[in-house]
Amino acid sequence: MEILDGKKVSNQIKDEIAVEVAQMKERGEKVPHLAAVLVGNDGASLTYVGSKVRSCKKIGFESTLIHLPEETSESDLLTQVKALNENPDIDGYIVQLPLPKHIDEQKVLMAVDPDKDVDGFHPTNFGKMALDMESFIPATPYGIMELLRRYNVDTSGKHTVVIGRSHIVGRPISILMSQKGKAADSTVTITHSRTKDLKSITLQADIVVSALGVPDFLKADMVKEGVVIIDVGITRVPDESRERGYYITGDVDFDEVSPKASYITPVPGGVGPMTIAMLLKNTLLARERHHKMG
Ligand code: NAD
């Protein structure tokens, strides 16, 4: 069993980006600038956004955090989005999800300029991705692909079973892994909450990508010997004995499943850090594209 060490690989990617940023500076070019919009005070969102902004600083990007109160109206948020679209200093930005219930998420994501949509959530980017065209690939599936590539995990002709059909993980990873290329060329089955007898399907999987958000959901008797496990789940489980009052766990019962696996991502330290690294990579790509366009 080999651990797919997302923490290590994400640090390598960040180092590679930092080298490129240093070169940009030497050439007197503007460095990439990522902005993040956060509405409200959701604990997990605050952690994610904080860590994205810190990572920007570390690798030499400029970053701006726009933290708006929970009661921000949809039209005020749309005004903010418009301002970011029009600000030539911003190369890319994200609107951290979930948004408060009174705001229509789809409406906001549609308002983001596709050229600055480093989360890859705009239909233009999602459509381009599905058609093998150059686009911004959503950071989590992009991170999974990069992790598989860097560990040379053989995916060609393998049966990949994806658990979960969300727009940000399950659906895009099922598209990417069925495409041509490295870490792809897989035969993909996508499963979800209405899937019948999931176990009979996961037992046929060479690779399982689990993105449903239920702790310890995937057990050893649901997978075959030698399986590759990508655990995307991140759940905060309340735990009074810890200083911060919770611990983080994935969808996979790691202790049970890891002895059967050929490769497995840990939680934390697997897909999570890769997501941040690929968001930075997308921001670098955005900067390069804007630079080329003049
Ligand atoms: P989601 O929460 O929007 O949806 C869950 C999906 O799981 C749905 O498509 C549903 O059909 C499916 N599902 C629910 N119960 C099921 C069952 N019993 N059998 C099969 N499928 C079932 O999905 P999401 O936003 O992709 O999040 C999933 C998990 O991944 C969460 O824990 C989230 O925190 C985590 N996540 C992690 C990262 C990362 O960077 N590592 C990024 C995004 C999401």
CSV table of C-alpha atoms and ligand atoms in Angstrom, one decimal:
chain,number,residue,atom,x,y,z
A,1,MET,CA,0.0,0.0,0.0
A,2,GLU,CA,1.3,3.4,-1.0
A,3,ILE,CA,0.0,6.7,0.4
A,4,LEU,CA,-0.9,9.3,-2.2
A,5,ASP,CA,0.7,12.1,-0.3
A,6,GLY,CA,-1.3,15.2,-1.3
A,7,LYS,CA,0.5,17.4,1.2
A,8,LYS,CA,3.9,16.6,-0.3
A,9,VAL,CA,2.8,16.9,-3.9
A,10,SER,CA,0.9,20.1,-3.3
A,11,ASN,CA,4.1,21.6,-1.7
A,12,GLN,CA,6.1,20.5,-4.9
A,13,ILE,CA,3.5,22.2,-7.1
A,14,LYS,CA,3.6,25.4,-4.9
A,15,ASP,CA,7.4,25.4,-5.1
A,16,GLU,CA,7.2,25.1,-8.9
A,17,ILE,CA,4.7,28.0,-9.1
A,18,ALA,CA,6.8,30.1,-6.7
A,19,VAL,CA,9.8,29.7,-9.1
A,20,GLU,CA,7.6,31.0,-12.0
A,21,VAL,CA,6.4,33.9,-9.9
A,22,ALA,CA,10.0,34.8,-9.1
A,23,GLN,CA,10.8,34.8,-12.8
A,24,MET,CA,7.8,37.0,-13.5
A,25,LYS,CA,9.1,39.5,-10.9
A,26,GLU,CA,12.6,39.4,-12.4
A,27,ARG,CA,11.1,40.3,-15.8
A,28,GLY,CA,9.3,43.2,-14.2
A,29,GLU,CA,5.9,41.6,-14.9
A,30,LYS,CA,2.9,41.9,-12.7
A,31,VAL,CA,2.5,38.8,-10.4
A,32,PRO,CA,-0.8,36.8,-10.3
A,33,HIS,CA,-3.5,38.3,-8.1
A,34,LEU,CA,-6.2,36.1,-6.6
A,35,ALA,CA,-9.2,37.5,-4.8
A,36,ALA,CA,-11.6,35.5,-2.6
A,37,VAL,CA,-15.2,36.6,-1.7
A,38,LEU,CA,-16.6,35.1,1.5
A,39,VAL,CA,-20.1,35.9,2.6
A,40,GLY,CA,-20.9,35.1,6.3
A,41,ASN,CA,-18.9,33.3,8.9
A,42,ASP,CA,-19.2,29.6,8.2
A,43,GLY,CA,-16.4,27.9,10.1
A,44,ALA,CA,-15.2,25.5,7.4
A,45,SER,CA,-15.4,28.3,4.7
A,46,LEU,CA,-13.3,30.7,6.9
A,47,THR,CA,-10.7,27.9,7.3
A,48,TYR,CA,-10.6,27.2,3.5
A,49,VAL,CA,-10.4,30.9,2.5
A,50,GLY,CA,-7.8,31.7,5.1
A,51,SER,CA,-5.6,28.8,3.9
A,52,LYS,CA,-6.0,29.9,0.3
A,53,VAL,CA,-4.9,33.5,1.1
A,54,ARG,CA,-2.0,32.3,3.2
A,55,SER,CA,-0.8,30.0,0.3
A,56,CYS,CA,-0.9,33.0,-2.0
A,57,LYS,CA,1.4,35.0,0.2
A,58,LYS,CA,3.8,32.1,0.5
A,59,ILE,CA,4.3,31.7,-3.2
A,60,GLY,CA,4.5,35.4,-4.0
A,61,PHE,CA,1.0,36.0,-5.4
A,62,GLU,CA,-1.0,39.0,-4.4
A,63,SER,CA,-4.3,38.2,-2.7
A,64,THR,CA,-7.4,40.1,-1.6
A,65,LEU,CA,-10.0,38.8,0.8
A,66,ILE,CA,-13.4,40.4,0.5
A,67,HIS,CA,-15.3,39.3,3.6
A,68,LEU,CA,-19.0,40.4,3.5
A,69,PRO,CA,-21.5,40.1,6.3
A,70,GLU,CA,-24.0,37.2,6.3
A,71,GLU,CA,-26.9,39.6,5.5
A,72,THR,CA,-25.3,40.9,2.3
A,73,SER,CA,-28.1,41.1,-0.4
A,74,GLU,CA,-27.8,39.2,-3.6
A,75,SER,CA,-27.7,42.5,-5.6
A,76,ASP,CA,-24.8,43.8,-3.4
A,77,LEU,CA,-22.9,40.6,-4.0
A,78,LEU,CA,-23.5,40.8,-7.7
A,79,THR,CA,-22.2,44.4,-7.7
A,80,GLN,CA,-19.1,43.1,-6.0
A,81,VAL,CA,-18.7,40.4,-8.6
A,82,LYS,CA,-19.1,43.0,-11.4
A,83,ALA,CA,-16.4,45.1,-9.8
A,84,LEU,CA,-14.0,42.2,-9.7
A,85,ASN,CA,-14.8,41.4,-13.4
A,86,GLU,CA,-13.9,44.9,-14.3
A,87,ASN,CA,-10.8,45.3,-12.1
A,88,PRO,CA,-7.7,44.7,-14.4
A,89,ASP,CA,-5.5,44.1,-11.4
A,90,ILE,CA,-7.4,40.9,-10.4
A,91,ASP,CA,-6.4,37.8,-12.5
A,92,GLY,CA,-8.8,35.4,-10.9
A,93,TYR,CA,-11.3,35.1,-8.1
A,94,ILE,CA,-13.5,32.7,-6.3
A,95,VAL,CA,-16.8,33.1,-4.5
A,96,GLN,CA,-16.6,30.7,-1.6
A,97,LEU,CA,-19.5,28.3,-1.4
A,98,PRO,CA,-21.9,27.7,0.2
A,99,LEU,CA,-23.6,31.1,0.0
A,100,PRO,CA,-26.3,32.1,2.5
A,101,LYS,CA,-29.7,30.7,1.6
A,102,HIS,CA,-31.2,34.0,0.5
A,103,ILE,CA,-28.6,34.3,-2.3
A,104,ASP,CA,-29.1,32.4,-5.6
A,105,GLU,CA,-25.8,30.6,-6.0
A,106,GLN,CA,-26.3,29.9,-9.7
A,107,LYS,CA,-27.0,33.5,-10.5
A,108,VAL,CA,-23.8,34.6,-8.8
A,109,LEU,CA,-21.6,31.9,-10.5
A,110,MET,CA,-23.1,32.9,-13.9
A,111,ALA,CA,-22.1,36.5,-13.2
A,112,VAL,CA,-18.4,35.6,-12.8
A,113,ASP,CA,-16.3,36.5,-15.9
A,114,PRO,CA,-15.2,33.0,-17.3
A,115,ASP,CA,-11.7,34.4,-17.9
A,116,LYS,CA,-11.4,35.0,-14.2
A,117,ASP,CA,-13.3,31.9,-13.0
A,118,VAL,CA,-10.4,30.1,-11.5
A,119,ASP,CA,-12.8,27.7,-9.7
A,120,GLY,CA,-14.0,26.5,-13.1
A,121,PHE,CA,-17.6,26.6,-12.1
A,122,HIS,CA,-19.0,28.8,-14.9
A,123,PRO,CA,-20.9,26.9,-17.6
A,124,THR,CA,-18.5,28.2,-20.2
A,125,ASN,CA,-15.5,26.6,-18.4
A,126,PHE,CA,-17.4,23.5,-17.5
A,127,GLY,CA,-18.6,23.0,-21.1
A,128,LYS,CA,-15.1,23.6,-22.5
A,129,MET,CA,-13.7,21.1,-20.0
A,130,ALA,CA,-16.3,18.5,-21.1
A,131,LEU,CA,-15.3,19.1,-24.7
A,132,ASP,CA,-11.5,18.7,-24.1
A,133,MET,CA,-11.0,22.4,-24.7
A,134,GLU,CA,-8.6,24.6,-22.7
A,135,SER,CA,-10.4,25.9,-19.7
A,136,PHE,CA,-10.2,26.3,-15.9
A,137,ILE,CA,-10.7,22.8,-14.4
A,138,PRO,CA,-12.4,22.9,-11.0
A,139,ALA,CA,-9.6,22.7,-8.4
A,140,THR,CA,-10.6,19.5,-6.6
A,141,PRO,CA,-10.9,17.2,-9.6
A,142,TYR,CA,-7.9,18.9,-11.2
A,143,GLY,CA,-6.0,18.1,-7.9
A,144,ILE,CA,-7.1,14.4,-8.1
A,145,MET,CA,-5.9,14.1,-11.7
A,146,GLU,CA,-2.5,15.7,-10.8
A,147,LEU,CA,-2.0,13.4,-7.9
A,148,LEU,CA,-2.7,10.4,-10.0
A,149,ARG,CA,-0.4,11.7,-12.7
A,150,ARG,CA,2.5,12.4,-10.4
A,151,TYR,CA,2.3,8.9,-8.8
A,152,ASN,CA,2.0,7.3,-12.3
A,153,VAL,CA,-1.1,5.5,-11.2
A,154,ASP,CA,-2.3,3.4,-14.1
A,155,THR,CA,-5.9,4.4,-14.9
A,156,SER,CA,-6.0,3.4,-18.6
A,157,GLY,CA,-8.8,0.8,-19.2
A,158,LYS,CA,-9.4,0.6,-15.5
A,159,HIS,CA,-12.9,0.7,-14.0
A,160,THR,CA,-13.3,3.9,-11.9
A,161,VAL,CA,-16.3,4.2,-9.7
A,162,VAL,CA,-17.2,7.7,-8.5
A,163,ILE,CA,-19.4,8.1,-5.5
A,164,GLY,CA,-21.3,11.4,-5.6
A,165,ARG,CA,-22.5,13.5,-8.5
A,166,SER,CA,-21.9,17.1,-7.3
A,167,HIS,CA,-21.0,19.8,-9.7
A,168,ILE,CA,-17.7,20.5,-8.0
A,169,VAL,CA,-16.3,17.0,-7.6
A,170,GLY,CA,-18.3,13.9,-8.7
A,171,ARG,CA,-19.6,15.1,-12.0
A,172,PRO,CA,-16.3,16.8,-13.3
A,173,ILE,CA,-14.0,13.9,-12.1
A,174,SER,CA,-16.2,11.4,-13.9
A,175,ILE,CA,-15.8,13.4,-17.1
A,176,LEU,CA,-12.1,14.0,-16.7
A,177,MET,CA,-11.2,10.4,-16.0
A,178,SER,CA,-13.2,9.2,-19.0
A,179,GLN,CA,-11.3,11.5,-21.3
A,180,LYS,CA,-8.2,10.6,-23.3
A,181,GLY,CA,-4.8,11.0,-21.6
A,182,LYS,CA,-2.7,10.4,-18.6
A,183,ALA,CA,-4.5,9.6,-15.4
A,184,ALA,CA,-7.6,9.2,-17.6
A,185,ASP,CA,-8.8,6.7,-20.3
A,186,SER,CA,-10.8,5.1,-17.5
A,187,THR,CA,-14.1,3.3,-17.8
A,188,VAL,CA,-16.2,5.4,-15.4
A,189,THR,CA,-19.3,4.6,-13.4
A,190,ILE,CA,-20.9,7.5,-11.5
A,191,THR,CA,-23.0,6.6,-8.5
A,192,HIS,CA,-25.2,8.7,-6.2
A,193,SER,CA,-27.8,8.6,-3.5
A,194,ARG,CA,-30.4,6.8,-5.7
A,195,THR,CA,-27.9,4.1,-6.8
A,196,LYS,CA,-29.1,0.6,-5.9
A,197,ASP,CA,-26.7,-2.0,-4.4
A,198,LEU,CA,-23.7,0.3,-4.4
A,199,LYS,CA,-21.5,-2.4,-2.9
A,200,SER,CA,-21.9,-4.6,-5.9
A,201,ILE,CA,-20.6,-1.8,-8.1
A,202,THR,CA,-17.7,-0.6,-5.8
A,203,LEU,CA,-16.6,-4.3,-5.6
A,204,GLN,CA,-15.9,-4.1,-9.4
A,205,ALA,CA,-13.9,-1.0,-9.1
A,206,ASP,CA,-10.1,-0.7,-9.8
A,207,ILE,CA,-10.3,2.9,-8.6
A,208,VAL,CA,-12.9,4.4,-6.2
A,209,VAL,CA,-13.3,8.2,-6.0
A,210,SER,CA,-15.5,8.9,-2.9
A,211,ALA,CA,-17.1,12.3,-2.6
A,212,LEU,CA,-20.3,12.0,-0.6
A,213,GLY,CA,-19.3,13.4,2.8
A,214,VAL,CA,-20.3,10.6,5.1
A,215,PRO,CA,-17.5,9.6,7.6
A,216,ASP,CA,-16.3,5.9,7.3
A,217,PHE,CA,-18.9,5.2,4.6
A,218,LEU,CA,-16.6,3.0,2.5
A,219,LYS,CA,-15.7,-0.2,4.3
A,220,ALA,CA,-13.2,-3.0,3.5
A,221,ASP,CA,-16.0,-5.4,2.4
A,222,MET,CA,-17.0,-2.9,-0.4
A,223,VAL,CA,-13.7,-3.0,-2.3
A,224,LYS,CA,-11.5,-5.5,-3.9
A,225,GLU,CA,-7.9,-6.3,-3.2
A,226,GLY,CA,-5.4,-3.8,-4.9
A,227,VAL,CA,-8.0,-1.0,-5.3
A,228,VAL,CA,-6.9,2.6,-5.7
A,229,ILE,CA,-8.8,4.9,-3.2
A,230,ILE,CA,-9.3,8.6,-3.6
A,231,ASP,CA,-11.1,10.0,-0.5
A,232,VAL,CA,-12.5,13.4,-1.2
A,233,GLY,CA,-14.7,13.6,1.8
A,234,ILE,CA,-14.0,16.2,4.5
A,235,THR,CA,-16.3,16.0,7.5
A,236,ARG,CA,-15.8,17.8,10.9
A,237,VAL,CA,-16.7,15.4,13.6
A,238,PRO,CA,-17.4,17.0,17.0
A,239,ASP,CA,-14.9,16.0,19.6
A,240,GLU,CA,-14.7,17.7,23.0
A,241,SER,CA,-11.3,16.2,23.8
A,242,ARG,CA,-9.6,18.2,21.0
A,243,GLU,CA,-8.7,21.8,21.5
A,244,ARG,CA,-10.7,23.0,18.4
A,245,GLY,CA,-13.7,20.9,19.3
A,246,TYR,CA,-13.7,18.6,16.3
A,247,TYR,CA,-11.6,16.3,14.1
A,248,ILE,CA,-11.5,16.0,10.3
A,249,THR,CA,-12.3,12.7,8.7
A,250,GLY,CA,-12.9,11.3,5.2
A,251,ASP,CA,-15.5,9.0,3.6
A,252,VAL,CA,-13.3,6.0,3.8
A,253,ASP,CA,-12.7,3.8,6.9
A,254,PHE,CA,-8.9,4.2,6.4
A,255,ASP,CA,-7.8,1.6,9.0
A,256,GLU,CA,-10.0,-1.1,7.4
A,257,VAL,CA,-9.6,-0.2,3.8
A,258,SER,CA,-5.9,0.8,3.5
A,259,PRO,CA,-4.5,-2.8,3.9
A,260,LYS,CA,-6.5,-3.8,0.8
A,261,ALA,CA,-5.5,-0.8,-1.3
A,262,SER,CA,-2.6,-0.4,-3.7
A,263,TYR,CA,-2.8,3.4,-3.3
A,264,ILE,CA,-4.8,5.5,-0.9
A,265,THR,CA,-5.2,9.2,-0.1
A,266,PRO,CA,-5.3,10.1,3.6
A,267,VAL,CA,-7.7,12.7,5.2
A,268,PRO,CA,-6.4,15.1,6.0
A,269,GLY,CA,-3.3,15.4,3.8
A,270,GLY,CA,-4.7,14.0,0.6
A,271,VAL,CA,-7.0,15.7,-1.8
A,272,GLY,CA,-7.6,18.8,0.4
A,273,PRO,CA,-4.1,20.3,0.0
A,274,MET,CA,-4.1,19.4,-3.7
A,275,THR,CA,-7.3,21.5,-4.2
A,276,ILE,CA,-5.5,24.6,-2.9
A,277,ALA,CA,-2.4,24.0,-5.1
A,278,MET,CA,-4.6,23.7,-8.2
A,279,LEU,CA,-6.5,26.8,-7.5
A,280,LEU,CA,-3.1,28.6,-7.4
A,281,LYS,CA,-2.2,26.8,-10.6
A,282,ASN,CA,-5.4,28.1,-12.3
A,283,THR,CA,-4.6,31.6,-11.1
A,284,LEU,CA,-1.1,31.4,-12.6
A,285,LEU,CA,-2.7,30.2,-15.9
A,286,ALA,CA,-5.2,33.1,-15.7
A,287,ARG,CA,-2.3,35.6,-15.3
A,288,GLU,CA,-0.4,34.0,-18.2
A,289,ARG,CA,-3.5,34.2,-20.4
A,290,HIS,CA,-4.2,37.8,-19.5
A,291,HIS,CA,-0.5,38.7,-20.1
A,292,LYS,CA,-0.6,37.1,-23.6
A,293,MET,CA,-3.8,39.0,-24.3
A,294,GLY,CA,-2.0,42.2,-23.3
B,1,NAD,P1,-22.4,17.1,-2.1
B,1,NAD,O1,-22.3,17.2,-0.6
B,1,NAD,O2,-23.0,18.2,-2.9
B,1,NAD,O3,-23.3,15.8,-2.5
B,1,NAD,C1,-23.0,14.6,-2.0
B,1,NAD,C2,-23.2,13.6,-3.1
B,1,NAD,O4,-23.1,12.3,-2.5
B,1,NAD,C3,-24.5,13.7,-3.8
B,1,NAD,O5,-24.3,13.7,-5.2
B,1,NAD,C4,-25.3,12.4,-3.4
B,1,NAD,O6,-26.1,11.9,-4.5
B,1,NAD,C5,-24.2,11.5,-3.0
B,1,NAD,N1,-24.6,10.5,-2.0
B,1,NAD,C6,-25.2,10.8,-0.8
B,1,NAD,N2,-25.4,9.7,-0.2
B,1,NAD,C7,-25.0,8.7,-0.9
B,1,NAD,C8,-25.0,7.2,-0.8
B,1,NAD,N3,-25.5,6.7,0.3
B,1,NAD,N4,-24.5,6.5,-1.8
B,1,NAD,C9,-24.0,7.1,-2.9
B,1,NAD,N5,-24.0,8.4,-3.1
B,1,NAD,C10,-24.5,9.2,-2.1
B,1,NAD,O7,-21.0,16.7,-2.6
B,1,NAD,P2,-19.6,17.5,-2.6
B,1,NAD,O8,-19.8,19.0,-2.5
B,1,NAD,O9,-18.9,16.9,-3.7
B,1,NAD,O10,-18.9,17.1,-1.2
B,1,NAD,C11,-18.7,15.7,-0.9
B,1,NAD,C12,-17.6,15.7,0.2
B,1,NAD,O11,-16.4,16.1,-0.4
B,1,NAD,C13,-17.9,16.5,1.4
B,1,NAD,O12,-17.4,15.9,2.5
B,1,NAD,C14,-17.1,17.8,1.1
B,1,NAD,O13,-16.7,18.4,2.3
B,1,NAD,C15,-15.9,17.2,0.4
B,1,NAD,N6,-15.2,18.1,-0.5
B,1,NAD,C16,-13.8,18.1,-0.3
B,1,NAD,C17,-13.0,18.9,-1.1
B,1,NAD,C18,-11.5,18.8,-1.0
B,1,NAD,O14,-10.9,19.8,-1.3
B,1,NAD,N7,-11.0,17.7,-0.6
B,1,NAD,C19,-13.6,19.7,-2.1
B,1,NAD,C20,-15.0,19.7,-2.2
B,1,NAD,C21,-15.8,18.8,-1.4
